Short mmCIF file of N, CA and C in Angstrom, two decimals:
data_model
loop_
_atom_site.label_atom_id
_atom_site.label_comp_id
_atom_site.label_asym_id
_atom_site.label_seq_id
_atom_site.Cartn_x
_atom_site.Cartn_y
_atom_site.Cartn_z
N VAL A 1 -73.51 74.03 187.79
CA VAL A 1 -73.28 73.21 186.61
C VAL A 1 -71.93 73.59 186.03
N SER A 2 -71.16 72.59 185.70
CA SER A 2 -69.82 72.86 185.18
C SER A 2 -69.90 73.47 183.77
N LYS A 3 -68.88 74.24 183.45
CA LYS A 3 -68.79 74.84 182.11
C LYS A 3 -68.70 73.73 181.06
N ASP A 4 -68.02 72.63 181.38
CA ASP A 4 -67.93 71.51 180.44
C ASP A 4 -69.30 70.95 180.10
N PHE A 5 -70.18 70.88 181.11
CA PHE A 5 -71.52 70.36 180.85
C PHE A 5 -72.26 71.26 179.86
N ILE A 6 -72.23 72.56 180.10
CA ILE A 6 -72.91 73.50 179.22
C ILE A 6 -72.34 73.41 177.81
N ASN A 7 -71.01 73.37 177.69
CA ASN A 7 -70.38 73.26 176.37
C ASN A 7 -70.81 71.98 175.67
N ARG A 8 -70.91 70.89 176.42
CA ARG A 8 -71.31 69.61 175.85
C ARG A 8 -72.74 69.67 175.32
N VAL A 9 -73.62 70.31 176.08
CA VAL A 9 -75.02 70.37 175.69
C VAL A 9 -75.24 71.24 174.46
N ILE A 10 -74.56 72.35 174.39
CA ILE A 10 -74.82 73.29 173.29
C ILE A 10 -73.84 73.17 172.14
N SER A 11 -72.88 72.28 172.24
CA SER A 11 -71.88 72.22 171.18
C SER A 11 -72.45 71.57 169.92
N ASP A 12 -72.49 72.32 168.88
CA ASP A 12 -72.78 71.84 167.54
C ASP A 12 -72.37 72.94 166.57
N ARG A 13 -72.70 72.78 165.32
CA ARG A 13 -72.22 73.71 164.31
C ARG A 13 -73.02 75.00 164.21
N TYR A 14 -74.13 75.09 164.91
CA TYR A 14 -74.99 76.27 164.80
C TYR A 14 -74.47 77.41 165.68
N GLN A 15 -74.62 78.63 165.19
CA GLN A 15 -74.17 79.80 165.92
C GLN A 15 -75.30 80.43 166.74
N THR A 16 -76.54 80.10 166.46
CA THR A 16 -77.66 80.65 167.21
C THR A 16 -78.35 79.53 167.98
N VAL A 17 -79.04 79.92 169.02
CA VAL A 17 -79.79 78.95 169.82
C VAL A 17 -81.26 79.24 169.62
N ASP A 18 -81.96 78.29 169.04
CA ASP A 18 -83.39 78.49 168.86
C ASP A 18 -84.13 78.13 170.15
N GLU A 19 -85.42 78.41 170.17
CA GLU A 19 -86.23 78.21 171.36
C GLU A 19 -86.21 76.77 171.85
N LYS A 20 -86.34 75.84 170.93
CA LYS A 20 -86.38 74.42 171.29
C LYS A 20 -85.04 73.99 171.91
N LYS A 21 -83.95 74.44 171.31
CA LYS A 21 -82.63 74.09 171.83
C LYS A 21 -82.41 74.72 173.21
N TYR A 22 -82.83 75.98 173.36
CA TYR A 22 -82.69 76.66 174.64
C TYR A 22 -83.45 75.90 175.73
N LEU A 23 -84.68 75.49 175.45
CA LEU A 23 -85.45 74.72 176.42
C LEU A 23 -84.76 73.41 176.76
N GLY A 24 -84.17 72.80 175.76
CA GLY A 24 -83.44 71.56 176.01
C GLY A 24 -82.26 71.77 176.94
N VAL A 25 -81.54 72.86 176.76
CA VAL A 25 -80.39 73.17 177.62
C VAL A 25 -80.87 73.46 179.03
N VAL A 26 -81.89 74.30 179.16
CA VAL A 26 -82.41 74.63 180.50
C VAL A 26 -82.90 73.37 181.20
N THR A 27 -83.62 72.53 180.48
CA THR A 27 -84.14 71.29 181.05
C THR A 27 -82.99 70.38 181.51
N ALA A 28 -81.98 70.24 180.69
CA ALA A 28 -80.84 69.38 181.04
C ALA A 28 -80.12 69.92 182.28
N ILE A 29 -79.94 71.22 182.36
CA ILE A 29 -79.25 71.82 183.51
C ILE A 29 -80.07 71.63 184.79
N VAL A 30 -81.37 71.91 184.73
CA VAL A 30 -82.22 71.76 185.92
C VAL A 30 -82.24 70.31 186.37
N ARG A 31 -82.34 69.38 185.44
CA ARG A 31 -82.35 67.95 185.83
C ARG A 31 -81.01 67.53 186.43
N GLU A 32 -79.90 68.02 185.86
CA GLU A 32 -78.60 67.67 186.43
C GLU A 32 -78.45 68.23 187.84
N LEU A 33 -78.89 69.45 188.04
CA LEU A 33 -78.85 70.04 189.38
C LEU A 33 -79.67 69.21 190.36
N HIS A 34 -80.85 68.79 189.93
CA HIS A 34 -81.70 67.96 190.79
C HIS A 34 -81.01 66.65 191.16
N GLU A 35 -80.37 66.04 190.19
CA GLU A 35 -79.68 64.77 190.44
C GLU A 35 -78.55 64.94 191.45
N GLN A 36 -77.92 66.12 191.48
CA GLN A 36 -76.85 66.38 192.44
C GLN A 36 -77.39 66.49 193.86
N GLY A 37 -78.66 66.83 193.99
CA GLY A 37 -79.32 66.87 195.29
C GLY A 37 -79.06 68.15 196.06
N ASP A 38 -79.92 68.37 197.08
CA ASP A 38 -79.80 69.51 197.98
C ASP A 38 -79.58 70.82 197.23
N VAL A 39 -80.50 71.15 196.37
CA VAL A 39 -80.38 72.35 195.55
C VAL A 39 -81.72 73.09 195.56
N VAL A 40 -81.64 74.40 195.49
CA VAL A 40 -82.83 75.23 195.35
C VAL A 40 -82.77 75.84 193.96
N ILE A 41 -83.82 75.63 193.21
CA ILE A 41 -83.90 76.18 191.85
C ILE A 41 -85.01 77.22 191.87
N ILE A 42 -84.65 78.44 191.58
CA ILE A 42 -85.62 79.52 191.55
C ILE A 42 -85.87 79.87 190.09
N GLY A 43 -87.09 79.61 189.67
CA GLY A 43 -87.45 79.92 188.30
C GLY A 43 -86.97 78.88 187.31
N ARG A 44 -86.79 79.31 186.08
CA ARG A 44 -86.32 78.47 184.98
C ARG A 44 -87.25 77.30 184.67
N GLY A 45 -88.52 77.39 185.10
CA GLY A 45 -89.47 76.33 184.79
C GLY A 45 -89.27 75.07 185.59
N GLY A 46 -88.53 75.16 186.67
CA GLY A 46 -88.26 73.98 187.49
C GLY A 46 -89.51 73.26 187.94
N GLN A 47 -90.59 74.01 188.21
CA GLN A 47 -91.83 73.38 188.65
C GLN A 47 -92.42 72.47 187.58
N TYR A 48 -92.09 72.73 186.32
CA TYR A 48 -92.56 71.87 185.23
C TYR A 48 -91.54 70.77 184.91
N ILE A 49 -90.29 71.15 184.84
CA ILE A 49 -89.23 70.21 184.48
C ILE A 49 -89.14 69.07 185.48
N LEU A 50 -89.31 69.38 186.76
CA LEU A 50 -89.12 68.38 187.82
C LEU A 50 -90.44 67.83 188.36
N LYS A 51 -91.54 68.14 187.70
CA LYS A 51 -92.85 67.68 188.17
C LYS A 51 -92.86 66.16 188.35
N GLY A 52 -93.34 65.74 189.50
CA GLY A 52 -93.52 64.32 189.77
C GLY A 52 -92.28 63.61 190.30
N LEU A 53 -91.15 64.28 190.37
CA LEU A 53 -89.94 63.65 190.89
C LEU A 53 -89.90 63.71 192.41
N ASP A 54 -89.20 62.77 193.02
CA ASP A 54 -89.08 62.74 194.48
C ASP A 54 -88.31 63.94 194.99
N GLU A 55 -88.65 64.33 196.21
CA GLU A 55 -87.93 65.40 196.90
C GLU A 55 -87.95 66.72 196.16
N VAL A 56 -89.04 66.99 195.46
CA VAL A 56 -89.20 68.27 194.78
C VAL A 56 -90.40 68.97 195.40
N TRP A 57 -90.18 70.17 195.85
CA TRP A 57 -91.24 71.00 196.42
C TRP A 57 -91.45 72.18 195.49
N ARG A 58 -92.68 72.41 195.09
CA ARG A 58 -93.00 73.54 194.22
C ARG A 58 -93.65 74.63 195.06
N MET A 59 -93.05 75.80 195.05
CA MET A 59 -93.54 76.91 195.86
C MET A 59 -93.77 78.14 195.01
N LEU A 60 -94.74 78.92 195.43
CA LEU A 60 -95.08 80.15 194.73
C LEU A 60 -95.19 81.26 195.75
N LEU A 61 -94.46 82.34 195.53
CA LEU A 61 -94.54 83.52 196.38
C LEU A 61 -95.34 84.57 195.63
N VAL A 62 -96.35 85.15 196.28
CA VAL A 62 -97.22 86.12 195.65
C VAL A 62 -97.34 87.38 196.50
N ALA A 63 -97.73 88.46 195.86
CA ALA A 63 -98.02 89.71 196.56
C ALA A 63 -98.84 90.59 195.62
N ASP A 64 -99.56 91.53 196.19
CA ASP A 64 -100.33 92.44 195.34
C ASP A 64 -99.40 93.44 194.67
N TRP A 65 -99.95 94.18 193.71
CA TRP A 65 -99.15 95.10 192.91
C TRP A 65 -98.42 96.12 193.79
N ASP A 66 -99.12 96.75 194.72
CA ASP A 66 -98.51 97.80 195.54
C ASP A 66 -97.35 97.27 196.36
N SER A 67 -97.50 96.07 196.91
CA SER A 67 -96.41 95.47 197.70
C SER A 67 -95.21 95.16 196.82
N ARG A 68 -95.47 94.64 195.65
CA ARG A 68 -94.38 94.33 194.72
C ARG A 68 -93.66 95.60 194.29
N LEU A 69 -94.44 96.62 193.98
CA LEU A 69 -93.87 97.89 193.56
C LEU A 69 -92.97 98.47 194.65
N GLN A 70 -93.45 98.47 195.87
CA GLN A 70 -92.66 99.01 196.97
C GLN A 70 -91.39 98.20 197.20
N MET A 71 -91.49 96.87 197.09
CA MET A 71 -90.31 96.02 197.28
C MET A 71 -89.25 96.33 196.22
N VAL A 72 -89.66 96.48 194.98
CA VAL A 72 -88.71 96.75 193.90
C VAL A 72 -88.08 98.13 194.09
N MET A 73 -88.90 99.11 194.45
CA MET A 73 -88.37 100.46 194.67
C MET A 73 -87.35 100.45 195.81
N ASP A 74 -87.68 99.74 196.89
CA ASP A 74 -86.78 99.67 198.05
C ASP A 74 -85.51 98.86 197.75
N SER A 75 -85.70 97.72 197.10
CA SER A 75 -84.57 96.81 196.86
C SER A 75 -83.56 97.37 195.85
N PHE A 76 -84.06 98.06 194.83
CA PHE A 76 -83.19 98.51 193.75
C PHE A 76 -83.02 100.03 193.69
N GLY A 77 -83.69 100.73 194.60
CA GLY A 77 -83.57 102.17 194.62
C GLY A 77 -84.11 102.83 193.36
N LEU A 78 -85.17 102.27 192.81
CA LEU A 78 -85.74 102.79 191.57
C LEU A 78 -86.89 103.75 191.85
N PRO A 79 -87.05 104.75 191.01
CA PRO A 79 -88.25 105.58 191.11
C PRO A 79 -89.46 104.75 190.69
N GLU A 80 -90.64 105.18 191.09
CA GLU A 80 -91.86 104.40 190.87
C GLU A 80 -92.07 104.02 189.40
N GLN A 81 -91.89 104.95 188.49
CA GLN A 81 -92.11 104.68 187.07
C GLN A 81 -91.17 103.59 186.56
N ASP A 82 -89.91 103.62 186.95
CA ASP A 82 -88.95 102.60 186.52
C ASP A 82 -89.27 101.25 187.17
N ALA A 83 -89.71 101.29 188.42
CA ALA A 83 -90.07 100.05 189.11
C ALA A 83 -91.27 99.40 188.44
N GLU A 84 -92.26 100.21 188.05
CA GLU A 84 -93.42 99.67 187.35
C GLU A 84 -93.01 99.02 186.04
N LYS A 85 -92.17 99.69 185.28
CA LYS A 85 -91.69 99.15 184.01
C LYS A 85 -90.94 97.84 184.23
N PHE A 86 -90.09 97.81 185.25
CA PHE A 86 -89.32 96.61 185.58
C PHE A 86 -90.24 95.43 185.90
N ILE A 87 -91.24 95.67 186.74
CA ILE A 87 -92.16 94.59 187.12
C ILE A 87 -92.95 94.08 185.92
N ARG A 88 -93.45 94.99 185.11
CA ARG A 88 -94.22 94.58 183.93
C ARG A 88 -93.36 93.75 182.97
N GLU A 89 -92.13 94.17 182.77
CA GLU A 89 -91.23 93.43 181.87
C GLU A 89 -90.90 92.05 182.45
N LYS A 90 -90.61 91.99 183.74
CA LYS A 90 -90.30 90.70 184.37
C LYS A 90 -91.52 89.77 184.32
N ASP A 91 -92.71 90.30 184.57
CA ASP A 91 -93.93 89.48 184.50
C ASP A 91 -94.14 88.95 183.09
N ARG A 92 -93.94 89.81 182.09
CA ARG A 92 -94.12 89.40 180.69
C ARG A 92 -93.11 88.31 180.32
N THR A 93 -91.85 88.53 180.69
CA THR A 93 -90.80 87.56 180.39
C THR A 93 -91.08 86.23 181.07
N ARG A 94 -91.48 86.27 182.35
CA ARG A 94 -91.78 85.04 183.10
C ARG A 94 -92.94 84.28 182.45
N THR A 95 -94.01 85.00 182.12
CA THR A 95 -95.18 84.36 181.52
C THR A 95 -94.82 83.73 180.17
N ASN A 96 -94.09 84.47 179.34
CA ASN A 96 -93.70 83.94 178.04
C ASN A 96 -92.83 82.70 178.19
N PHE A 97 -91.87 82.75 179.10
CA PHE A 97 -90.98 81.60 179.28
C PHE A 97 -91.75 80.39 179.81
N LEU A 98 -92.55 80.58 180.84
CA LEU A 98 -93.28 79.45 181.41
C LEU A 98 -94.31 78.89 180.45
N SER A 99 -94.80 79.74 179.53
CA SER A 99 -95.76 79.26 178.54
C SER A 99 -95.14 78.28 177.56
N LEU A 100 -93.83 78.23 177.51
CA LEU A 100 -93.17 77.23 176.67
C LEU A 100 -93.31 75.84 177.27
N PHE A 101 -93.59 75.77 178.58
CA PHE A 101 -93.73 74.49 179.28
C PHE A 101 -95.18 74.07 179.45
N ALA A 102 -96.07 75.03 179.67
CA ALA A 102 -97.46 74.71 179.98
C ALA A 102 -98.34 75.90 179.66
N GLU A 103 -99.64 75.66 179.73
CA GLU A 103 -100.59 76.72 179.43
C GLU A 103 -100.47 77.86 180.45
N LYS A 104 -100.71 79.06 179.98
CA LYS A 104 -100.54 80.29 180.76
C LYS A 104 -101.32 80.25 182.07
N GLU A 105 -102.52 79.72 182.05
CA GLU A 105 -103.38 79.73 183.22
C GLU A 105 -102.80 78.93 184.39
N ARG A 106 -101.88 78.05 184.15
CA ARG A 106 -101.34 77.17 185.19
C ARG A 106 -100.26 77.83 186.04
N HIS A 107 -99.62 78.86 185.55
CA HIS A 107 -98.44 79.41 186.22
C HIS A 107 -98.72 79.91 187.63
N ASN A 108 -99.86 80.50 187.85
CA ASN A 108 -100.17 81.02 189.18
C ASN A 108 -101.31 80.26 189.86
N ASP A 109 -101.63 79.09 189.35
CA ASP A 109 -102.68 78.27 189.94
C ASP A 109 -102.17 77.68 191.25
N PRO A 110 -102.77 78.04 192.39
CA PRO A 110 -102.26 77.55 193.67
C PRO A 110 -102.29 76.02 193.79
N LEU A 111 -103.17 75.36 193.05
CA LEU A 111 -103.25 73.90 193.13
C LEU A 111 -102.07 73.21 192.46
N PHE A 112 -101.30 73.93 191.68
CA PHE A 112 -100.12 73.36 191.03
C PHE A 112 -98.91 73.35 191.96
N TYR A 113 -99.00 74.08 193.06
CA TYR A 113 -97.86 74.25 193.98
C TYR A 113 -98.13 73.55 195.30
N ASP A 114 -97.04 73.20 195.98
CA ASP A 114 -97.14 72.57 197.29
C ASP A 114 -97.33 73.60 198.40
N LEU A 115 -96.83 74.80 198.16
CA LEU A 115 -96.93 75.86 199.15
C LEU A 115 -97.03 77.19 198.42
N VAL A 116 -98.01 78.00 198.80
CA VAL A 116 -98.15 79.35 198.27
C VAL A 116 -98.06 80.30 199.47
N ILE A 117 -97.16 81.28 199.37
CA ILE A 117 -96.97 82.23 200.46
C ILE A 117 -97.29 83.63 199.96
N ASN A 118 -98.19 84.30 200.69
CA ASN A 118 -98.58 85.66 200.36
C ASN A 118 -97.65 86.62 201.10
N LEU A 119 -96.77 87.27 200.36
CA LEU A 119 -95.77 88.16 200.95
C LEU A 119 -96.37 89.48 201.45
N GLU A 120 -97.66 89.67 201.26
CA GLU A 120 -98.33 90.82 201.88
C GLU A 120 -98.52 90.56 203.37
N ARG A 121 -98.61 89.30 203.72
CA ARG A 121 -98.90 88.92 205.11
C ARG A 121 -97.70 88.31 205.83
N VAL A 122 -96.73 87.85 205.07
CA VAL A 122 -95.58 87.15 205.63
C VAL A 122 -94.31 87.82 205.11
N SER A 123 -93.39 88.14 205.98
CA SER A 123 -92.13 88.75 205.54
C SER A 123 -91.30 87.72 204.77
N MET A 124 -90.36 88.20 203.99
CA MET A 124 -89.49 87.30 203.23
C MET A 124 -88.71 86.39 204.19
N ALA A 125 -88.24 86.95 205.30
CA ALA A 125 -87.50 86.15 206.28
C ALA A 125 -88.38 85.02 206.84
N LYS A 126 -89.63 85.33 207.14
CA LYS A 126 -90.56 84.32 207.65
C LYS A 126 -90.87 83.29 206.56
N ALA A 127 -91.02 83.75 205.32
CA ALA A 127 -91.28 82.83 204.21
C ALA A 127 -90.11 81.86 204.05
N GLU A 128 -88.89 82.38 204.14
CA GLU A 128 -87.71 81.52 204.05
C GLU A 128 -87.73 80.47 205.15
N GLN A 129 -88.09 80.87 206.36
CA GLN A 129 -88.13 79.92 207.48
C GLN A 129 -89.23 78.88 207.29
N MET A 130 -90.36 79.30 206.77
CA MET A 130 -91.45 78.36 206.49
C MET A 130 -91.02 77.31 205.48
N ILE A 131 -90.30 77.75 204.45
CA ILE A 131 -89.82 76.82 203.43
C ILE A 131 -88.80 75.86 204.01
N ILE A 132 -87.89 76.37 204.79
CA ILE A 132 -86.88 75.51 205.43
C ILE A 132 -87.55 74.48 206.32
N ASN A 133 -88.54 74.91 207.11
CA ASN A 133 -89.25 73.98 207.99
C ASN A 133 -89.98 72.90 207.20
N LEU A 134 -90.47 73.23 206.04
CA LEU A 134 -91.18 72.26 205.21
C LEU A 134 -90.24 71.22 204.62
N ILE A 135 -89.09 71.66 204.12
CA ILE A 135 -88.24 70.74 203.37
C ILE A 135 -87.13 70.09 204.20
N ALA A 136 -86.85 70.63 205.36
CA ALA A 136 -85.76 70.06 206.18
C ALA A 136 -86.21 68.71 206.73
N PRO A 137 -85.31 67.75 206.72
CA PRO A 137 -85.66 66.41 207.22
C PRO A 137 -85.88 66.39 208.72
#
């Protein structure tokens, strides 16, 4: 998204961005990206913002706590205690943000997504290939 677009969306006399305005900006950016086509949007409520539009695939990657903990420790070189704190904070932030779009119970409901991949059983590389195979024409 161009800097001009962001400036246009948020330009007004206010110095702070309230929750409603922030959601409006995020929604406008995600929709503009979708209109440009051939884009992957990870997070930011895209599964809600783009619900029902053509050529939109909603995917959810899941794993159990131990697998997530190990991935974070390996990926970021964090000790276990810091990795646990990181995961809990990210989960809290994600839940709070997505709750602005829909009820909390819906975020991990497999019926809301087109594809759910369990990363305990499938490597990230294999998950990426599965997604490509699904969406490639």
